[in-house]
Short mmCIF file of C-alpha atoms in Angstrom, two decimals:
data_model
loop_
_atom_site.label_atom_id
_atom_site.label_comp_id
_atom_site.label_asym_id
_atom_site.label_seq_id
_atom_site.Cartn_x
_atom_site.Cartn_y
_atom_site.Cartn_z
CA MET A 261 -14.41 90.31 4.36
CA THR A 262 -12.73 91.75 1.20
CA LEU A 263 -15.00 94.75 1.45
CA LEU A 264 -13.97 95.40 5.07
CA TRP A 265 -10.38 95.38 4.26
CA ILE A 266 -10.89 97.52 1.37
CA ALA A 267 -12.73 100.09 3.69
CA ILE A 268 -9.92 99.98 6.27
CA ALA A 269 -7.49 100.80 3.47
CA ILE A 270 -9.54 103.72 2.36
CA LEU A 271 -9.71 104.95 5.99
CA LEU A 272 -5.78 104.58 6.41
CA LEU A 273 -5.07 106.70 3.20
CA PRO A 274 -5.66 110.04 4.89
CA ALA A 275 -3.42 109.08 7.80
CA LEU A 276 -0.61 107.96 5.23
CA TRP A 277 -1.25 111.23 3.32
CA LEU A 278 -0.37 113.26 6.42
CA LEU A 279 2.90 111.44 6.85
CA VAL A 280 3.93 112.10 3.33
CA SER A 281 2.72 115.66 2.91
CA PRO A 282 5.73 117.32 4.99
CA LEU A 283 8.12 115.85 2.61
CA ARG A 284 6.56 117.87 -0.30
CA ALA A 285 7.18 121.25 1.62
CA ALA A 286 10.77 119.93 2.96
CA ARG A 287 12.74 121.78 0.02
CA ARG A 288 11.01 125.13 0.30
CA LEU A 289 11.51 125.22 3.90
CA HIS A 290 15.19 124.25 3.62
CA ASP A 291 15.66 126.99 1.32
CA GLN A 292 13.87 129.55 3.35
CA GLN A 293 15.94 128.75 6.41
CA ARG A 294 19.26 128.92 4.66
CA ALA A 295 18.46 132.28 3.26
CA PHE A 296 17.33 133.50 6.65
CA GLU A 297 20.64 132.49 8.29
CA ALA A 298 22.82 133.93 5.37
CA ASN A 299 21.06 137.33 5.52
CA ASP A 300 20.77 137.53 9.44
CA THR A 301 21.65 141.00 10.46
CA SER A 302 20.85 140.78 14.09
CA ASP A 303 24.36 141.30 15.37
CA GLU A 304 24.77 144.57 13.27
CA GLN A 305 21.50 145.85 14.67
CA ASN A 306 22.56 145.02 18.29
CA VAL A 307 25.71 146.99 17.94
CA ALA A 308 23.90 150.01 16.30
CA ILE A 309 21.57 149.95 19.43
CA PHE A 310 24.69 149.85 21.87
CA LYS A 311 26.24 152.78 20.26
CA ARG A 312 23.11 154.88 20.40
CA ARG A 313 22.44 154.06 24.09
CA LEU A 314 26.12 154.74 24.79
CA ALA A 315 26.05 158.15 23.09
CA SER A 316 23.05 158.87 25.14
CA LEU A 317 24.76 157.91 28.51
CA GLU A 318 27.54 160.04 27.66
CA ALA A 319 25.38 163.06 26.87
CA ALA A 320 23.74 162.72 30.23
CA ARG A 321 27.10 162.66 32.01
CA GLU A 322 28.26 165.88 30.28
CA ARG A 323 24.97 167.42 31.41
CA GLY A 324 25.55 166.38 34.79
CA ASP A 325 22.40 164.11 35.10
CA ILE A 326 24.43 161.40 36.38
CA ASP A 327 28.02 161.23 38.10
CA ALA A 328 30.90 159.27 37.02
CA ALA A 329 30.24 156.31 39.18
CA ARG A 330 26.70 156.00 37.78
CA PHE A 331 27.98 156.36 34.33
CA GLU A 332 30.51 153.54 34.74
CA GLU A 333 27.88 151.21 36.06
CA ASP A 334 25.53 151.93 33.22
CA ARG A 335 28.14 151.58 30.74
CA LEU A 336 29.23 148.16 32.03
CA GLU A 337 25.51 147.00 31.96
CA LEU A 338 25.26 148.14 28.32
CA GLU A 339 28.50 146.16 27.45
CA ARG A 340 27.36 143.18 29.28
CA SER A 341 23.98 143.24 27.36
CA LEU A 342 25.76 143.75 24.04
CA LEU A 343 27.99 140.63 24.68
CA GLU A 344 24.95 138.42 25.64
CA ASP A 345 23.19 139.69 22.46
CA THR A 346 26.22 139.30 20.05
CA ALA A 347 27.71 136.16 21.55
CA VAL A 348 28.87 133.60 19.14
CA ARG A 349 26.06 131.10 18.63
CA VAL A 350 27.13 127.85 16.87
CA ARG A 351 24.40 126.93 14.57
CA ARG A 352 23.87 123.39 13.66
CA PRO A 353 24.46 122.87 9.86
CA LEU A 354 21.20 122.42 7.91
CA LYS A 355 20.33 118.97 7.18
CA LEU A 356 19.63 117.96 3.55
CA ALA A 357 15.97 118.55 2.29
CA GLY A 358 15.75 114.81 1.57
CA ALA A 359 16.98 113.65 4.92
CA GLY A 360 14.74 111.19 6.68
CA ARG A 361 12.73 110.32 3.54
CA LEU A 362 13.39 106.54 4.34
CA VAL A 363 11.99 106.82 7.79
CA VAL A 364 8.48 107.91 6.31
CA PRO A 365 7.99 104.50 4.45
CA VAL A 366 8.93 102.60 7.62
CA VAL A 367 6.38 104.68 9.72
CA MET A 368 3.56 104.23 7.01
CA VAL A 369 4.21 100.37 7.13
CA ALA A 370 4.28 100.51 10.97
CA VAL A 371 1.02 102.36 10.99
CA VAL A 372 -0.57 99.90 8.60
CA ALA A 373 0.69 96.87 10.48
CA VAL A 374 -0.47 98.29 13.91
CA SER A 375 -3.82 99.15 12.65
CA VAL A 376 -4.29 95.55 11.28
CA ILE A 377 -2.96 93.87 14.46
CA TRP A 378 -5.16 96.13 16.80
CA TYR A 379 -8.18 95.15 14.73
CA GLN A 380 -7.52 91.52 14.73
CA GLN A 381 -7.21 91.70 18.51
CA LYS A 382 -9.97 94.27 19.30
CA GLY A 383 -12.13 94.35 16.34
CA ALA A 384 -15.15 92.33 15.55
CA GLU A 385 -13.64 90.27 12.58
CA GLY A 386 -14.78 86.98 14.13
CA ASP A 387 -18.37 88.19 14.44
CA LEU A 388 -18.26 89.35 10.87
CA VAL A 389 -17.20 85.92 9.90
CA LEU A 390 -20.37 84.31 11.80
CA LEU A 391 -22.55 86.73 10.07
CA ALA A 392 -21.03 85.84 6.82
CA VAL A 393 -21.51 82.04 7.46
CA GLN A 394 -25.07 82.53 8.45
CA GLN A 395 -25.84 84.55 5.20
CA GLU A 396 -23.89 81.96 3.11
CA VAL A 397 -26.04 79.00 4.41
CA GLN A 398 -29.19 81.16 3.88
CA ASN A 399 -28.45 81.95 0.38
CA ASP A 400 -27.31 78.32 -0.49
CA PRO A 401 -30.31 76.44 -2.10
CA GLU A 402 -28.93 73.38 -0.53
CA GLY A 403 -28.33 74.96 2.81
CA SER A 404 -29.72 73.20 5.92
CA LEU A 405 -29.57 73.34 9.74
CA GLU A 406 -27.07 70.68 9.65
CA MET A 407 -24.86 72.44 7.42
CA TYR A 408 -25.18 75.57 9.57
CA ILE A 409 -24.09 73.64 12.60
CA GLU A 410 -21.10 72.29 10.99
CA ARG A 411 -20.00 75.65 9.68
CA MET A 412 -20.36 77.09 13.23
CA GLN A 413 -18.47 74.04 14.68
CA ASP A 414 -15.58 74.98 12.34
CA GLN A 415 -15.74 78.63 13.74
CA ALA A 416 -15.37 77.25 17.03
CA GLU A 417 -12.16 75.67 16.33
CA ARG A 418 -10.97 78.76 14.77
CA GLN A 419 -12.31 81.19 17.40
CA PRO A 420 -12.52 79.18 20.59
CA ASP A 421 -12.67 82.30 22.79
CA ASN A 422 -15.55 84.09 20.87
CA PRO A 423 -18.53 83.85 23.21
CA ASN A 424 -20.81 84.63 20.11
CA VAL A 425 -19.82 81.19 18.71
CA TRP A 426 -21.00 79.30 21.73
CA SER A 427 -23.97 81.41 22.26
CA ALA A 428 -24.98 80.48 18.78
CA LEU A 429 -24.26 77.03 18.98
CA PHE A 430 -25.80 76.24 22.34
CA PRO A 431 -29.63 76.91 20.94
CA LEU A 432 -28.77 74.93 17.69
CA TYR A 433 -27.58 71.82 19.74
CA ARG A 434 -30.80 72.31 22.03
CA GLU A 435 -33.24 72.49 19.25
CA THR A 436 -31.76 69.49 17.45
CA GLY A 437 -31.67 67.34 20.64
CA GLN A 438 -28.03 67.17 21.09
CA MET A 439 -28.23 67.83 24.74
CA PRO A 440 -24.63 66.73 25.81
CA GLN A 441 -23.16 69.22 22.95
CA ALA A 442 -25.58 71.76 24.18
CA VAL A 443 -24.24 71.59 27.73
CA ASP A 444 -20.66 71.52 26.53
CA ALA A 445 -21.45 74.78 24.66
CA LEU A 446 -23.16 76.40 27.41
CA GLU A 447 -20.35 75.52 29.95
CA ARG A 448 -17.94 76.95 27.50
CA LEU A 449 -19.69 79.97 27.29
CA ILE A 450 -19.90 80.29 31.10
CA GLU A 451 -16.05 80.04 31.06
CA ILE A 452 -15.71 82.98 28.95
CA GLU A 453 -18.60 85.42 30.17
CA GLY A 454 -18.51 84.18 33.85
CA ARG A 455 -20.99 82.66 36.21
CA ILE A 456 -23.80 85.18 35.65
CA PRO A 457 -27.49 84.28 36.38
CA PRO A 458 -28.90 83.95 32.92
CA LEU A 459 -26.33 81.38 31.93
CA LEU A 460 -26.62 79.55 35.13
CA ALA A 461 -30.14 79.43 34.85
CA GLN A 462 -30.18 77.98 31.29
CA LEU A 463 -27.59 75.37 32.40
CA ALA A 464 -29.82 74.33 35.41
CA GLN A 465 -32.87 74.14 33.02
CA ILE A 466 -31.20 71.98 30.58
CA ARG A 467 -29.77 69.66 33.15
CA PHE A 468 -33.22 69.52 34.78
CA PHE A 469 -34.66 68.22 31.66
CA MET A 470 -31.81 65.97 30.97
CA ALA A 471 -32.54 64.47 34.37
CA GLU A 472 -36.15 63.81 33.35
CA ARG A 473 -37.34 66.91 35.34
CA GLU A 474 -35.78 66.06 38.66
CA LEU A 475 -33.89 68.29 40.92
CA THR A 476 -30.59 66.38 41.15
CA ASP A 477 -27.87 67.68 43.45
CA GLU A 478 -26.17 69.28 40.56
CA VAL A 479 -29.25 71.03 39.34
CA GLN A 480 -30.06 72.13 42.87
CA ALA A 481 -26.55 73.55 43.30
CA LEU A 482 -27.01 75.63 40.11
CA VAL A 483 -30.39 76.79 41.30
CA ASP A 484 -29.11 77.92 44.65
CA GLU A 485 -26.04 79.72 43.10
CA THR A 486 -28.43 81.44 40.54
CA LEU A 487 -31.00 82.62 43.14
CA GLU A 488 -28.38 83.86 45.37
CA GLN A 489 -27.24 86.31 42.60
CA ASP A 490 -30.88 87.01 41.32
CA PRO A 491 -33.83 85.95 43.37
CA ARG A 492 -36.10 86.75 40.62
CA GLN A 493 -34.52 84.85 37.79
CA PRO A 494 -37.42 83.88 35.60
CA THR A 495 -35.95 80.84 34.10
CA VAL A 496 -35.09 79.10 37.29
CA LEU A 497 -38.66 80.25 38.82
CA GLY A 498 -40.27 78.58 35.82
CA MET A 499 -38.37 75.46 36.14
CA LEU A 500 -39.10 75.21 39.96
CA GLY A 501 -42.76 75.60 39.02
CA ILE A 502 -42.58 72.73 36.67
CA HIS A 503 -41.09 70.64 39.40
CA ALA A 504 -43.69 71.63 41.96
CA PHE A 505 -46.32 71.03 39.29
CA ASP A 506 -45.07 67.48 38.63
CA ASN A 507 -45.09 66.81 42.44
CA GLY A 508 -48.83 67.91 42.65
CA ASP A 509 -47.93 71.11 44.67
CA TYR A 510 -50.09 73.37 42.42
CA GLU A 511 -50.14 76.37 44.83
CA GLN A 512 -46.30 76.48 44.98
CA ALA A 513 -46.13 76.05 41.11
CA ILE A 514 -48.63 79.02 40.64
CA ASP A 515 -46.67 81.23 43.03
CA ARG A 516 -43.32 80.32 41.20
CA TRP A 517 -44.93 80.93 37.78
CA ARG A 518 -46.42 84.18 38.91
CA ARG A 519 -43.07 85.47 39.94
CA ALA A 520 -41.56 84.22 36.65
CA VAL A 521 -44.27 86.08 34.73
CA ALA A 522 -43.56 89.33 36.66
CA ASN A 523 -39.90 89.15 35.52
CA VAL A 524 -39.91 87.55 32.14
CA GLU A 525 -39.54 89.72 28.94
CA ASN A 526 -40.49 87.13 26.31
CA SER A 527 -44.24 87.34 25.44
CA ASP A 528 -44.43 83.78 24.25
CA THR A 529 -42.67 82.51 27.46
CA ALA A 530 -45.10 84.69 29.66
CA ALA A 531 -48.02 83.20 27.76
CA SER A 532 -46.83 79.73 28.42
CA LEU A 533 -46.33 80.45 32.07
CA ARG A 534 -49.88 81.81 32.24
CA GLU A 535 -51.21 78.69 30.50
CA GLY A 536 -49.59 76.65 33.22
CA ILE A 537 -51.03 78.87 35.95
CA ARG A 538 -54.41 78.20 34.41
CA VAL A 539 -54.09 74.59 34.39
CA ALA A 540 -52.62 74.42 38.06
CA GLN A 541 -55.82 76.31 39.04
CA GLU A 542 -58.01 73.82 37.22
CA ARG A 543 -56.26 71.16 39.06
CA MET A 544 -56.97 72.95 42.36
CA GLY A 545 -60.49 73.47 41.48
CA VAL A 546 -60.31 77.12 41.26
CA ALA A 547 -62.00 79.19 38.63
CA PRO A 548 -59.43 81.00 36.51
CA GLU A 549 -61.33 84.32 36.65
CA ALA A 550 -61.47 84.28 40.51
CA ALA A 551 -57.94 83.07 40.68
CA GLU A 552 -56.93 86.10 38.63
CA VAL A 553 -58.54 88.49 40.83
CA GLU A 554 -57.08 86.74 43.86
CA ALA A 555 -53.46 87.02 42.03
CA ALA A 556 -53.89 90.74 41.47
CA GLU A 557 -54.99 91.52 44.91
CA GLY A 558 -51.95 89.70 46.19
CA THR A 559 -49.69 91.78 44.01
CA GLY A 560 -47.90 94.73 45.18
CA ILE A 561 -44.76 95.87 47.19
CA ARG A 562 -44.21 95.75 51.01
CA VAL A 563 -42.42 98.91 52.01
CA SER A 564 -40.36 99.72 55.06
CA VAL A 565 -40.08 103.47 55.68
CA ALA A 566 -37.71 105.30 58.03
CA LEU A 567 -36.55 109.00 58.73
CA ASP A 568 -33.10 109.88 58.74
CA GLU A 569 -32.08 110.95 62.24
CA ALA A 570 -30.18 113.92 60.80
CA LEU A 571 -33.66 115.30 59.66
CA ALA A 572 -35.56 114.37 62.73
CA GLU A 573 -35.60 118.07 64.11
CA ARG A 574 -37.01 119.45 60.83
CA VAL A 575 -40.53 117.73 61.12
CA ASN A 576 -43.29 117.35 63.52
CA ASP A 577 -45.12 114.37 64.54
CA ASP A 578 -48.39 115.44 62.88
CA ASP A 579 -46.71 116.10 59.57
CA SER A 580 -48.24 113.98 56.69
CA VAL A 581 -46.07 111.22 55.13
CA PHE A 582 -47.12 110.24 51.54
CA ILE A 583 -45.91 106.78 50.34
CA ILE A 584 -46.23 106.54 46.46
CA ALA A 585 -45.70 103.97 44.00
CA ARG A 586 -45.28 105.09 40.32
CA ASP A 587 -44.47 103.47 37.00
CA ILE A 588 -40.79 103.44 35.76
CA GLU A 589 -41.63 105.72 32.82
CA GLY A 590 -43.69 108.26 34.70
CA GLU A 591 -46.49 108.02 32.10
CA LEU A 592 -49.37 106.76 34.53
CA PRO A 593 -51.04 108.30 37.53
CA PRO A 594 -49.76 107.14 40.88
CA LEU A 595 -50.16 103.42 41.14
CA ALA A 596 -50.70 103.33 44.83
CA VAL A 597 -50.69 105.82 47.48
CA VAL A 598 -50.71 105.50 51.28
CA ARG A 599 -50.78 108.37 53.75
CA ALA A 600 -49.43 108.34 57.29
CA LEU A 601 -48.09 110.62 59.99
CA VAL A 602 -44.51 111.21 61.03
CA SER A 603 -45.43 109.90 64.47
CA GLU A 604 -45.98 106.48 62.99
CA LEU A 605 -42.34 106.23 61.57
CA PRO A 606 -40.57 103.94 61.25
CA MET A 607 -43.45 101.71 59.56
CA THR A 608 -44.11 99.16 57.15
CA VAL A 609 -47.02 99.33 54.53
CA VAL A 610 -48.39 97.38 51.73
CA LEU A 611 -48.87 99.12 48.41
CA ASP A 612 -51.33 97.00 46.38
CA ASN A 613 -54.32 97.64 44.05
CA SER A 614 -56.47 98.60 47.17
CA ALA A 615 -54.23 101.63 47.44
CA ALA A 616 -54.65 102.71 43.80
CA MET A 617 -56.10 105.97 42.89
CA SER A 618 -57.79 104.77 39.60
CA PRO A 619 -58.81 101.61 38.02
CA GLN A 620 -56.80 102.45 35.10
CA ALA A 621 -53.53 102.82 36.97
CA GLN A 622 -52.92 100.01 39.36
CA ILE A 623 -49.82 98.43 40.65
CA SER A 624 -50.47 94.94 39.46
CA GLN A 625 -50.23 96.44 35.89
CA VAL A 626 -46.40 96.75 36.03
CA ARG A 627 -43.31 94.53 36.82
CA GLU A 628 -41.17 97.33 38.39
CA ALA A 629 -42.29 100.56 40.09
CA ARG A 630 -40.43 103.68 41.49
CA LEU A 631 -41.10 104.32 45.26
CA MET A 632 -41.22 107.90 46.49
CA VAL A 633 -41.79 108.74 50.25
CA ARG A 634 -42.29 112.50 51.16
CA VAL A 635 -42.76 114.34 54.35
CA SER A 636 -45.32 117.42 53.87
CA PRO A 637 -45.78 119.72 56.71
CA SER A 638 -48.47 121.59 54.81
CA GLY A 639 -50.27 118.33 54.12
CA GLN A 640 -50.45 119.01 50.31
CA ALA A 641 -50.13 116.09 47.97
CA THR A 642 -48.03 118.06 45.48
CA PRO A 643 -44.25 118.49 46.43
CA GLN A 644 -43.35 121.93 48.21
CA PRO A 645 -39.97 123.40 48.75
CA GLY A 646 -38.66 122.35 52.16
CA ASP A 647 -40.49 118.89 51.95
CA LEU A 648 -38.16 115.91 53.18
CA PHE A 649 -38.21 112.75 50.82
CA GLY A 650 -36.55 109.48 49.95
CA ASP A 651 -36.89 107.24 46.91
CA LEU A 652 -36.16 103.87 45.45
CA GLU A 653 -35.70 102.92 41.86
CA GLY A 654 -36.78 99.77 39.95
CA VAL A 655 -38.60 97.75 42.76
CA SER A 656 -39.98 94.69 41.55
CA VAL A 657 -43.79 94.02 41.77
CA GLY A 658 -44.98 90.68 42.73
CA PRO A 659 -46.67 88.48 45.24
CA ILE A 660 -46.31 90.22 48.71
CA ALA A 661 -44.08 88.25 50.93
CA ASP A 662 -43.99 88.85 54.67
CA ASP A 663 -40.37 88.68 55.01
CA GLU A 664 -39.32 90.93 52.22
CA ALA A 665 -39.85 94.68 52.21
CA ALA A 666 -38.17 97.56 50.08
CA GLU A 667 -36.54 99.91 52.42
CA VAL A 668 -36.68 103.67 51.67
CA VAL A 669 -35.07 106.37 54.03
CA ILE A 670 -36.24 109.90 53.94
CA ASN A 671 -32.86 111.68 53.77
CA ARG A 672 -33.19 114.54 51.54
CA VAL A 673 -34.73 118.00 51.34
CA PHE A 674 -36.80 119.23 48.30
CA GLU A 675 -35.38 122.12 46.80
#
């Protein structure tokens, strides 16, 4: 932390220098302004200009270029202009060159104080302290997990509103078997971060295991709240799979675990879920190889396609409709393609491995896909100007459900 404050002080030095530097030039600027005011000859110059213009005006009258009335009018205008240019302007007396010097130290102290207070409120000082605690325990020859937990508990008392404290304490309590403390830490984290699906799922999971793998009313309420926000939450799906497995419902356990595998990011967790699927398949008397093929065949996306009524007059019933699924990165060939006609719209189709263009690029290989639906009057597979299209990003790939379909509306024109 000492190095941090030294770095902040170094960064403040240029700002303080900018506050001090004008004072160094104050004496020179003061003398220049006083000399300018003392030697100001603008009034004399204005009078000389007035006399030249008045002489020119009199000469014009003598030549007969202007009459007496015009002469008087122009002369009054010249006199009015001279009065405006030579009117007495009271100049405020110059302040001393050292005036305001006392304000500069006050401003400098204010800048430093505001910077420090702002950093304490908005900065990451607390997180740096947590990192320092972790490094201190790791570098201590007598350091242990118990010591680390004690230090983090001290930080929880000092930083009760820092979510990183509680997110560090929760897994520590869980790994050391301190389940009530783990629940308290997780509930405190939820109070700070909000009731978001990942945290609710972890709370449901830990309460599920504390209840000896039973779906109590409290656990079920957490499950319902989580799935209402995120129906594909892998932690909850994995827990529901365990509950189904314990009750001998292996088919439902496999379904839950497959959906969890499709959305889980941790490779170790995915491997554990696949092992659970394998065991459940053995309990059902199904060969794992055949089951995997069956799972792949049952994986895909159900797509509902419709045409925007505003574009209905731009197409004919016999125009081709291409329904395509691609990987999110766009690095693979199309994962699945179904061809139809405009006359069949609106329609619902299934994009699965049977619609793949190549064995090397199948929809069961990805967890998410990008859907593109295009109307091609020419019937060509490549997009052409004037084609109509609609798309949908980030559609989850998983077991195909009869009551779930991704909706794509053809509502744009390809330029």
